[in-house]
């Protein structure tokens, strides 16, 4: 049985690798066919990574909370607190303290959420919504109180603080860049990704990777993680086994807030170098969406954030009409492939619907040269919706997620 | 393994308004099976939770091996060598067997391969046959229970508390469980065992303690005690029995299933080619080990599932493709298997719960509007006729005990003169008094011509109440018995496929 | 007053969702779409005079309902969480509306808007307190919706089905409620009400739609908070809407007093949180008191029997 | 284009100058962001400040909230009027409707709206509409960019894709092409219609990153608060950028300063100051005033010394041509 399991995991891994290869090849093919070189250029991918990271941080934050059974829609607010924390502490004490400050502010937001939901049993959504309102007011107030008289500051903004250093891996970066420029089928696409990952990468981006991997390890490979997850699956059971559920929930929600706060720091220290009230622009919500999209798994959250970051990055590129047009082709191809899979598993109707959509996209692709800018701006949202609609039915959230829990109710 | 001796003395526990335990004395000898019996609400679970540190006692002392101890949390109890399997399983479905077991005891063998080896070792020793990496959601009840016991053993417990472990098991599984328990005792463990089922208690226990209204009222020796004596100790009166007196079966078919097949996720048939008829005035009992298709059978009749083949007719009308509401509209009452999830809206008052499932029929509604007055009056009627113990119809369903909730549901489903009642485990977890009341009502309605499709895990109930028994095994009806002639063990054998019938 | 009516409408839209167990965070997008549709339709003046008002309201309701249905359909057929789909739809709505107005609207100063309402279909308002700004005529819509909401939920079968489906989907299923259908209907209903959110302002003073100047965004999110504050009850919602509108209206006054206007936001959030915490504490007390009462009465009953 | 028609319509009615009572007391109603936004509102404040220094007028301020409604703006204006402020300036287009609603009730208060317009047919004699020829200023910085570009590629980042910002884009492109017909300009907008495009530095940076990556070496932004992200991108790419509204070289951080070769000036301060002084002189301005290159209402900055003397000479030449009417700068791309 155990070997069986391992064998299955192994085939699963192979399938995943094969699929990944197929995806890369398709992208390369679309690039060559449509001539939209920027589809996998290092610049585009780099923009995608930068756009993805704050969302990823929020998403992983959401993951922490929800794995412990607390829905944290206050991510947006905690992220806002993080933007202020990063700016304030970075201004006065340098970028590293700024990071801590952002995490600390987010953590405070998380603490508030934990007090409300865990100790007082308030509905998670209500508490989250309230935290978002409070946070926006609070950072507006804090900015007005603390930034107005600073040099480079104003009542709603601050700049002129030191940010985090960038890292370029010598050699690899240049090599990858030059290969990427040569437009070789598949090779250049991969090189583009390598270049994006080795050129002018912020220290915080590296930290994000560490944090994501660390989260996956901590939550799935350690006793601590097991206990934390058990609080999201069946807190009563955890309680009967001596787990202090309140404590784990508190820790989880506070860490969640801290992650969101770091997401805010990413916005004020990497994605830009200034603070503005309300600059998160809903990225906390998007992070939540990425987490649900990612089926409450770190790898899924990464995928969701990257997809979002990629489309968002593209929507900001100049002259992106043709680029988005080539995405139409790409999606149509994936849809057709998916339709075939569905057809094979006897879901004829679904397959038909998907195929029909794919054909429509192909027609659109064939009849235009460029997608109008109003639509390119919507790309991230439309594509997320689309992907969810096509593949979103298999999601499973932690069993006790969002449910109230009271100590002593076991048995 | 050395066993521990546990002694509870003068335990008292008050909840606001209720005295759940008072002056409870209990002595558990090392290396024995000790049974604790008592009717619903007698205070058994509360006592066990105190012993396991989930709740703390207001009075009294606990001593282990002669030393007085206080348990502030389960952790303390676990350390003292006590483990507990709760009445409602405490498992996380989405975690693996291994994860469920090592949770909270990660220090013992980590959460990796060492733990896996240890689990396999214990599982092997007691013949549990559990594989550590399977998700718990994939397991049946019996296996889940083994996981629960494994959890306790993994922590090195020497006293294992089992709160109503047999309620959800079929006889063969009960036997297997008892075999496991005996091995455990042979290994030096003690077992504290709670049950409502007296024959089981007599069969397994070395010592019996009876609780009534929050206190221990006596002990008995299973070698000499009889069921009758125990019952009298428990309730102060005789046990009712579900015997059906005279047959009221007619030849008018109410419900007929012809070649019904239901496919579950992934296309596997969970019900194949089932044909069955229920007549007016007839109770047809469905016996089967849980997960063999009886839930699907109920759901497909109620329109909660669709069949991929076959037809269902109700009094001659084809209802195969009708919705649940349409089926109910045609006079079908439904006592669902899980009253909390399907039978009631726990936070609604009783009178609003009266409307549930009857949103289309008088007296709870008038046209498209709710008739609050009608619903209230009828809820009051149910409370009186079915002896639902509640201060009033504005009390939320949640505040009622399980037995009273169930009586209310049965009363509701029998109102409006249904022609067919689909009853799934109508008396599960209900105390003997309420059980008898529910049986009486079903019998009375049957005399009036009600057809009943009864699914139950309680074989005595099935045999006593049914006019005909069908055995469902792996989605097929495999045997048919006359309840007047069949014994529980025959039935059990048929249910597990152990006999050719 | 005028603000309260819009907040209340938005809150009712959210509350319908909440009562059904749906978190319609998409009220925001739905009322944008509806406002845009209404702006184009009302401005075109296809229907003469005051009838145009009615027709425009219908258009808004239908537009909001249809837009909300997208999330409903995705949830029912594809299992997509309404929360994410609505978040996405909010962004899409804003972008789409902006695009449409710029493409098909008329220029107005530096921005584009829809054609202003013809004078014949401008129900202005009525002065309640002398000197204070007029109360918009369509604030009555909020009252009507409030009454309808109450009646629907507590007096009709449909409302009962909806509440049960929200409270316990499993019990609803067993009682014969088609939960997916309920999801679709309540989502559409929620969107339909959302469609009305901006109508009081549209007919009351703005008379054209254009983003961002000739529109008020954010009502959807605030309405959510109001619904939560009002515990989804009619009276609570009206109270919450008035409170929030009052707080927002204090912003100018506070500034003149030298108090930062952000304090208003903070206060709003804290009020919500404090009220729900208080409510939760009271609820627990009551639940405890109730089971105590049940136990006590049963105990005396039992004693009487024994 | 509409502005002109409105202006002519307004001119048909002859207005008496508003007679205010007593000394001028000035109230500034800011748009969202308020004083300290390092842009529009700040610039208005600078004009006010100058007037305060010079004339010693008394003043008050008030600021808009996010997503506030029309009534809140009106209430703000009324509040000032009731408190005895007789010179009220709405900073930003958003005040057009509210001033139009409030002004008739206070005939002896002089109103002004920066970027404003009169939304209806009734002429408001006590309101001044202070507009700017952003396209003309943008033309000059476009020309400057084209003259100093090494790659021959320029970029434009707009905050929100609306008519106002397109005016900047149109002028910029026209100027660049006038100076060097071979130059290419790529444009991108952070948001299509969501106003958050003006407060999203991360978006600004990503957008500018894309432009620099595709070969642009000078990027002009009209993206409000998001512009700081554009400068960040310039710093990282080692390229140049052009600021907007005020001389952003003066307010930017030390790291960003070297990238800002010039800024397109929209002299909200001049307009504000001018309006206040017209009140002080007893003849409050009314009707439409468009501040153009001719009256230094728009322009370009030279701080930092990045513009070469040749460039400056060329710009002055263009400026003269525009003022003379020899060049007409388009308003829409
Ligand atoms: N947490 C609690 N709060 C208030 N009262 C409680 C609580 N738990 C139990 N009770 C009360 O204590 C009494 C004893 O309950 P307990 O669960 O111990 O009974 P039991 O003997 O296990 O019954 P059953 O056979 O139904 O499991 C109940 O009648 C109930 O009224
Ligand atoms: N956590 C609790 N808080 C308050 N009262 C409780 C609690 N748990 C149980 N009770 C009370 O205990 C009584 C019996 O509950 P319990 O669930 O033990 O009933 P039951 O007959 O054992 O039903 P079931 O078989 O479904 O467990 C009820 O009256 C209920 O009010
Ligand atoms: Mg019980
Ligand atoms: Mg019990």
Short mmCIF file of N, CA, C and O in Angstrom, two decimals, chain A residues 271-363:
data_model
loop_
_atom_site.label_atom_id
_atom_site.label_comp_id
_atom_site.label_asym_id
_atom_site.label_seq_id
_atom_site.Cartn_x
_atom_site.Cartn_y
_atom_site.Cartn_z
N UNK A 271 8.25 47.17 -5.31
CA UNK A 271 7.45 47.49 -6.49
C UNK A 271 7.45 48.99 -6.74
O UNK A 271 7.14 49.45 -7.83
N UNK A 272 7.78 49.76 -5.72
CA UNK A 272 8.00 51.19 -5.89
C UNK A 272 8.86 51.60 -4.72
O UNK A 272 9.24 50.76 -3.91
N UNK A 273 9.15 52.88 -4.60
CA UNK A 273 9.91 53.26 -3.42
C UNK A 273 9.23 54.40 -2.70
O UNK A 273 9.87 55.27 -2.16
N UNK A 274 7.91 54.39 -2.75
CA UNK A 274 7.21 55.43 -2.03
C UNK A 274 5.93 54.89 -1.43
O UNK A 274 5.40 53.86 -1.84
N UNK A 275 5.48 55.61 -0.44
CA UNK A 275 4.26 55.25 0.25
C UNK A 275 3.16 56.22 -0.14
O UNK A 275 3.39 57.42 -0.23
N UNK A 276 2.00 55.68 -0.43
CA UNK A 276 0.81 56.50 -0.68
C UNK A 276 -0.34 55.85 0.04
O UNK A 276 -0.44 54.62 0.04
N UNK A 277 -1.19 56.61 0.65
CA UNK A 277 -2.33 56.02 1.35
C UNK A 277 -3.19 55.25 0.35
O UNK A 277 -3.54 55.77 -0.70
N UNK A 278 -3.46 54.01 0.67
CA UNK A 278 -4.34 53.22 -0.18
C UNK A 278 -3.68 52.64 -1.41
O UNK A 278 -4.36 52.29 -2.36
N UNK A 279 -2.36 52.50 -1.36
CA UNK A 279 -1.70 52.05 -2.58
C UNK A 279 -1.84 50.55 -2.83
O UNK A 279 -1.39 50.05 -3.86
N UNK A 280 -2.44 49.81 -1.92
CA UNK A 280 -2.59 48.37 -2.16
C UNK A 280 -3.60 48.11 -3.28
O UNK A 280 -3.51 47.10 -3.96
N UNK A 281 -4.55 49.03 -3.43
CA UNK A 281 -5.49 48.92 -4.55
C UNK A 281 -6.16 47.56 -4.68
O UNK A 281 -6.35 47.07 -5.78
N UNK A 282 -6.52 46.95 -3.57
CA UNK A 282 -7.25 45.69 -3.64
C UNK A 282 -6.39 44.45 -3.79
O UNK A 282 -6.91 43.36 -4.00
N UNK A 283 -5.07 44.61 -3.65
CA UNK A 283 -4.22 43.43 -3.84
C UNK A 283 -4.42 42.39 -2.74
O UNK A 283 -4.15 41.21 -2.93
N UNK A 284 -4.87 42.85 -1.58
CA UNK A 284 -5.16 41.89 -0.52
C UNK A 284 -6.30 40.96 -0.91
O UNK A 284 -6.23 39.75 -0.69
N UNK A 285 -7.31 41.54 -1.53
CA UNK A 285 -8.43 40.72 -2.00
C UNK A 285 -7.96 39.76 -3.08
O UNK A 285 -8.35 38.60 -3.13
N UNK A 286 -7.11 40.29 -3.96
CA UNK A 286 -6.61 39.43 -5.03
C UNK A 286 -5.79 38.28 -4.43
O UNK A 286 -5.85 37.15 -4.90
N UNK A 287 -5.04 38.59 -3.37
CA UNK A 287 -4.27 37.54 -2.70
C UNK A 287 -5.19 36.45 -2.17
O UNK A 287 -4.91 35.26 -2.31
N UNK A 288 -6.29 36.88 -1.60
CA UNK A 288 -7.28 35.93 -1.11
C UNK A 288 -7.80 35.07 -2.27
O UNK A 288 -7.93 33.85 -2.16
N UNK A 289 -8.06 35.75 -3.37
CA UNK A 289 -8.53 35.03 -4.55
C UNK A 289 -7.47 34.03 -5.02
O UNK A 289 -7.78 32.89 -5.37
N UNK A 290 -6.22 34.46 -5.00
CA UNK A 290 -5.14 33.57 -5.45
C UNK A 290 -5.07 32.35 -4.54
O UNK A 290 -4.79 31.24 -5.00
N UNK A 291 -5.33 32.58 -3.26
CA UNK A 291 -5.27 31.45 -2.32
C UNK A 291 -6.39 30.45 -2.58
O UNK A 291 -6.16 29.24 -2.61
N UNK A 292 -7.59 30.97 -2.80
CA UNK A 292 -8.70 30.06 -3.10
C UNK A 292 -8.42 29.36 -4.42
O UNK A 292 -8.56 28.15 -4.55
N UNK A 293 -7.98 30.15 -5.37
CA UNK A 293 -7.62 29.61 -6.67
C UNK A 293 -6.59 28.49 -6.50
O UNK A 293 -6.63 27.47 -7.17
N UNK A 294 -5.65 28.71 -5.60
CA UNK A 294 -4.59 27.73 -5.36
C UNK A 294 -5.01 26.60 -4.44
O UNK A 294 -4.16 25.85 -3.97
N UNK A 295 -6.31 26.48 -4.21
CA UNK A 295 -6.82 25.36 -3.44
C UNK A 295 -6.16 25.24 -2.07
O UNK A 295 -5.87 24.14 -1.60
N UNK A 296 -5.90 26.34 -1.44
CA UNK A 296 -5.36 26.33 -0.08
C UNK A 296 -4.04 25.56 0.02
O UNK A 296 -3.77 24.89 0.99
N UNK A 297 -3.24 25.64 -1.07
CA UNK A 297 -1.93 24.99 -1.05
C UNK A 297 -0.89 26.01 -1.49
O UNK A 297 -1.15 26.81 -2.39
N UNK A 298 0.30 25.94 -0.90
CA UNK A 298 1.33 26.93 -1.27
C UNK A 298 1.63 26.93 -2.76
O UNK A 298 1.69 27.99 -3.38
N UNK A 299 1.78 25.74 -3.34
CA UNK A 299 2.11 25.71 -4.77
C UNK A 299 0.99 26.34 -5.58
O UNK A 299 1.22 27.06 -6.55
N UNK A 300 -0.23 26.07 -5.15
CA UNK A 300 -1.37 26.64 -5.86
C UNK A 300 -1.40 28.15 -5.73
O UNK A 300 -1.70 28.86 -6.70
N UNK A 301 -1.09 28.63 -4.53
CA UNK A 301 -1.09 30.09 -4.33
C UNK A 301 -0.03 30.72 -5.22
O UNK A 301 -0.25 31.77 -5.83
N UNK A 302 1.13 30.05 -5.31
CA UNK A 302 2.19 30.56 -6.18
C UNK A 302 1.68 30.64 -7.61
O UNK A 302 1.81 31.66 -8.29
N UNK A 303 1.05 29.56 -8.06
CA UNK A 303 0.55 29.53 -9.43
C UNK A 303 -0.47 30.64 -9.65
O UNK A 303 -0.41 31.37 -10.65
N UNK A 304 -1.39 30.76 -8.71
CA UNK A 304 -2.43 31.78 -8.84
C UNK A 304 -1.83 33.18 -8.89
O UNK A 304 -2.20 34.01 -9.72
N UNK A 305 -0.87 33.43 -8.00
CA UNK A 305 -0.27 34.76 -7.96
C UNK A 305 0.50 35.05 -9.23
O UNK A 305 0.45 36.16 -9.76
N UNK A 306 1.22 34.04 -9.70
CA UNK A 306 2.00 34.26 -10.92
C UNK A 306 1.08 34.53 -12.10
O UNK A 306 1.34 35.42 -12.91
N UNK A 307 0.02 33.76 -12.16
CA UNK A 307 -0.91 33.99 -13.28
C UNK A 307 -1.44 35.41 -13.21
O UNK A 307 -1.49 36.12 -14.22
N UNK A 308 -1.78 35.82 -12.01
CA UNK A 308 -2.31 37.16 -11.87
C UNK A 308 -1.25 38.20 -12.16
O UNK A 308 -1.49 39.18 -12.87
N UNK A 309 -0.06 37.97 -11.59
CA UNK A 309 1.02 38.91 -11.82
C UNK A 309 1.37 39.02 -13.29
O UNK A 309 1.61 40.11 -13.82
N UNK A 310 1.36 37.89 -13.97
CA UNK A 310 1.71 37.88 -15.38
C UNK A 310 0.71 38.70 -16.19
O UNK A 310 1.10 39.60 -16.94
N UNK A 311 -0.56 38.41 -15.99
CA UNK A 311 -1.55 39.14 -16.78
C UNK A 311 -1.58 40.63 -16.39
O UNK A 311 -1.77 41.50 -17.24
N UNK A 312 -1.33 40.87 -15.11
CA UNK A 312 -1.30 42.26 -14.67
C UNK A 312 -0.12 42.98 -15.31
O UNK A 312 -0.24 44.11 -15.81
N UNK A 313 1.03 42.28 -15.29
CA UNK A 313 2.22 42.86 -15.91
C UNK A 313 1.97 43.17 -17.37
O UNK A 313 2.31 44.26 -17.88
N UNK A 314 1.34 42.24 -18.05
CA UNK A 314 1.06 42.44 -19.47
C UNK A 314 0.13 43.62 -19.69
O UNK A 314 0.29 44.41 -20.62
N UNK A 315 -0.83 43.75 -18.79
CA UNK A 315 -1.81 44.82 -19.02
C UNK A 315 -1.17 46.19 -18.89
O UNK A 315 -1.73 47.18 -19.31
N UNK A 316 0.02 46.26 -18.28
CA UNK A 316 0.69 47.55 -18.13
C UNK A 316 1.70 47.82 -19.23
O UNK A 316 2.25 48.90 -19.32
N UNK A 317 1.97 46.80 -20.03
CA UNK A 317 2.98 47.01 -21.08
C UNK A 317 2.45 47.96 -22.14
O UNK A 317 1.25 47.98 -22.42
N UNK A 318 3.33 48.74 -22.71
CA UNK A 318 2.87 49.59 -23.81
C UNK A 318 2.51 48.72 -25.01
O UNK A 318 3.07 47.63 -25.16
N UNK A 319 1.57 49.18 -25.77
CA UNK A 319 1.29 48.49 -27.02
C UNK A 319 0.94 47.04 -26.83
O UNK A 319 1.42 46.17 -27.55
N UNK A 320 0.16 46.75 -25.81
CA UNK A 320 -0.02 45.35 -25.47
C UNK A 320 -1.17 44.68 -26.21
O UNK A 320 -1.44 43.52 -26.02
N UNK A 321 -1.82 45.44 -27.08
CA UNK A 321 -2.91 44.85 -27.84
C UNK A 321 -2.55 43.56 -28.54
O UNK A 321 -3.20 42.54 -28.36
N UNK A 322 -1.45 43.58 -29.33
CA UNK A 322 -1.07 42.34 -30.04
C UNK A 322 -0.69 41.24 -29.06
O UNK A 322 -0.93 40.05 -29.33
N UNK A 323 -0.11 41.65 -27.94
CA UNK A 323 0.33 40.66 -26.97
C UNK A 323 -0.87 39.92 -26.38
O UNK A 323 -0.88 38.69 -26.28
N UNK A 324 -1.86 40.71 -26.01
CA UNK A 324 -3.05 40.09 -25.44
C UNK A 324 -3.73 39.23 -26.51
O UNK A 324 -4.27 38.18 -26.21
N UNK A 325 -3.63 39.68 -27.73
CA UNK A 325 -4.21 38.89 -28.81
C UNK A 325 -3.54 37.52 -28.85
O UNK A 325 -4.19 36.48 -29.01
N UNK A 326 -2.22 37.51 -28.68
CA UNK A 326 -1.56 36.22 -28.74
C UNK A 326 -1.92 35.36 -27.53
O UNK A 326 -1.92 34.14 -27.60
N UNK A 327 -2.27 36.04 -26.42
CA UNK A 327 -2.75 35.26 -25.28
C UNK A 327 -4.05 34.54 -25.61
O UNK A 327 -4.32 33.44 -25.12
N UNK A 328 -4.85 35.18 -26.46
CA UNK A 328 -6.10 34.54 -26.87
C UNK A 328 -5.80 33.18 -27.49
O UNK A 328 -6.45 32.18 -27.18
N UNK A 329 -4.80 33.18 -28.36
CA UNK A 329 -4.43 31.93 -29.02
C UNK A 329 -3.98 30.91 -27.97
O UNK A 329 -4.39 29.75 -27.98
N UNK A 330 -3.14 31.40 -27.05
CA UNK A 330 -2.60 30.52 -26.03
C UNK A 330 -3.74 29.88 -25.22
O UNK A 330 -3.78 28.66 -25.03
N UNK A 331 -4.65 30.72 -24.80
CA UNK A 331 -5.75 30.19 -23.98
C UNK A 331 -6.59 29.23 -24.80
O UNK A 331 -7.00 28.16 -24.31
N UNK A 332 -6.84 29.59 -26.03
CA UNK A 332 -7.65 28.72 -26.88
C UNK A 332 -7.01 27.34 -26.98
O UNK A 332 -7.68 26.31 -26.89
N UNK A 333 -5.69 27.31 -27.13
CA UNK A 333 -5.01 26.02 -27.24
C UNK A 333 -5.18 25.22 -25.94
O UNK A 333 -5.53 24.04 -25.96
N UNK A 334 -4.96 25.90 -24.81
CA UNK A 334 -5.11 25.19 -23.53
C UNK A 334 -6.54 24.69 -23.36
O UNK A 334 -6.77 23.57 -22.92
N UNK A 335 -7.47 25.52 -23.75
CA UNK A 335 -8.87 25.12 -23.60
C UNK A 335 -9.18 23.90 -24.45
O UNK A 335 -9.85 22.97 -24.00
N UNK A 336 -8.67 23.92 -25.66
CA UNK A 336 -8.93 22.78 -26.53
C UNK A 336 -8.34 21.51 -25.91
O UNK A 336 -8.98 20.46 -25.89
N UNK A 337 -7.13 21.64 -25.38
CA UNK A 337 -6.51 20.48 -24.74
C UNK A 337 -7.37 20.00 -23.58
O UNK A 337 -7.61 18.80 -23.42
N UNK A 338 -7.85 20.96 -22.81
CA UNK A 338 -8.67 20.59 -21.66
C UNK A 338 -9.98 19.95 -22.12
O UNK A 338 -10.47 19.00 -21.50
N UNK A 339 -10.52 20.48 -23.21
CA UNK A 339 -11.76 19.91 -23.74
C UNK A 339 -11.55 18.46 -24.11
O UNK A 339 -12.40 17.60 -23.87
N UNK A 340 -10.40 18.17 -24.69
CA UNK A 340 -10.11 16.79 -25.08
C UNK A 340 -10.08 15.91 -23.83
O UNK A 340 -10.67 14.82 -23.79
N UNK A 341 -9.41 16.41 -22.80
CA UNK A 341 -9.35 15.65 -21.54
C UNK A 341 -10.76 15.37 -21.02
O UNK A 341 -11.11 14.26 -20.64
N UNK A 342 -11.57 16.40 -21.02
CA UNK A 342 -12.94 16.27 -20.53
C UNK A 342 -13.72 15.27 -21.39
O UNK A 342 -14.49 14.46 -20.89
N UNK A 343 -13.49 15.36 -22.68
CA UNK A 343 -14.22 14.49 -23.58
C UNK A 343 -13.87 13.04 -23.28
O UNK A 343 -14.72 12.16 -23.23
N UNK A 344 -12.60 12.81 -23.06
CA UNK A 344 -12.14 11.45 -22.74
C UNK A 344 -12.80 10.94 -21.46
O UNK A 344 -13.14 9.79 -21.35
N UNK A 345 -12.94 11.83 -20.47
CA UNK A 345 -13.54 11.37 -19.21
C UNK A 345 -15.06 11.51 -19.27
O UNK A 345 -15.72 11.76 -18.26
N UNK A 346 -15.58 11.37 -20.46
CA UNK A 346 -17.02 11.26 -20.73
C UNK A 346 -17.86 12.47 -20.32
O UNK A 346 -19.07 12.38 -20.30
N UNK A 347 -17.20 13.56 -19.99
CA UNK A 347 -18.02 14.74 -19.72
C UNK A 347 -18.21 15.51 -21.02
O UNK A 347 -17.63 16.56 -21.24
N UNK A 348 -19.06 14.94 -21.86
CA UNK A 348 -19.21 15.45 -23.22
C UNK A 348 -19.69 16.91 -23.26
O UNK A 348 -19.20 17.73 -24.02
N UNK A 349 -20.66 17.19 -22.42
CA UNK A 349 -21.27 18.52 -22.48
C UNK A 349 -20.23 19.59 -22.10
O UNK A 349 -20.02 20.57 -22.82
N UNK A 350 -19.57 19.34 -20.96
CA UNK A 350 -18.54 20.28 -20.53
C UNK A 350 -17.51 20.46 -21.64
O UNK A 350 -17.12 21.59 -21.97
N UNK A 351 -17.09 19.34 -22.19
CA UNK A 351 -16.09 19.40 -23.25
C UNK A 351 -16.58 20.27 -24.39
O UNK A 351 -15.85 21.12 -24.91
N UNK A 352 -17.84 20.08 -24.74
CA UNK A 352 -18.41 20.85 -25.84
C UNK A 352 -18.39 22.34 -25.55
O UNK A 352 -17.96 23.15 -26.38
N UNK A 353 -18.82 22.68 -24.35
CA UNK A 353 -18.87 24.10 -23.97
C UNK A 353 -17.48 24.71 -24.03
O UNK A 353 -17.26 25.78 -24.61
N UNK A 354 -16.52 23.98 -23.44
CA UNK A 354 -15.15 24.50 -23.43
C UNK A 354 -14.63 24.67 -24.84
O UNK A 354 -14.03 25.69 -25.19
N UNK A 355 -14.87 23.66 -25.65
CA UNK A 355 -14.39 23.72 -27.03
C UNK A 355 -15.02 24.91 -27.75
O UNK A 355 -14.35 25.63 -28.51
N UNK A 356 -16.30 25.12 -27.50
CA UNK A 356 -16.99 26.23 -28.16
C UNK A 356 -16.34 27.56 -27.77
O UNK A 356 -16.09 28.41 -28.64
N UNK A 357 -16.05 27.70 -26.48
CA UNK A 357 -15.41 28.94 -26.04
C UNK A 357 -14.05 29.09 -26.72
O UNK A 357 -13.69 30.17 -27.20
N UNK A 358 -13.33 27.98 -26.79
CA UNK A 358 -12.02 28.02 -27.42
C UNK A 358 -12.14 28.48 -28.87
O UNK A 358 -11.35 29.31 -29.34
N UNK A 359 -13.14 27.96 -29.56
CA UNK A 359 -13.32 28.35 -30.96
C UNK A 359 -13.63 29.84 -31.07
O UNK A 359 -13.09 30.55 -31.92
N UNK A 360 -14.48 30.31 -30.15
CA UNK A 360 -14.79 31.74 -30.16
C UNK A 360 -13.53 32.57 -30.00
O UNK A 360 -13.32 33.56 -30.70
N UNK A 361 -12.69 32.14 -29.06
CA UNK A 361 -11.45 32.87 -28.84
C UNK A 361 -10.59 32.85 -30.10
O UNK A 361 -9.98 33.84 -30.48
N UNK A 362 -10.58 31.68 -30.75
CA UNK A 362 -9.79 31.57 -31.98
C UNK A 362 -10.31 32.54 -33.04
O UNK A 362 -9.54 33.17 -33.75
N UNK A 363 -11.62 32.62 -33.13
CA UNK A 363 -12.21 33.53 -34.11
C UNK A 363 -11.80 34.96 -33.81
O UNK A 363 -11.36 35.71 -34.68
#
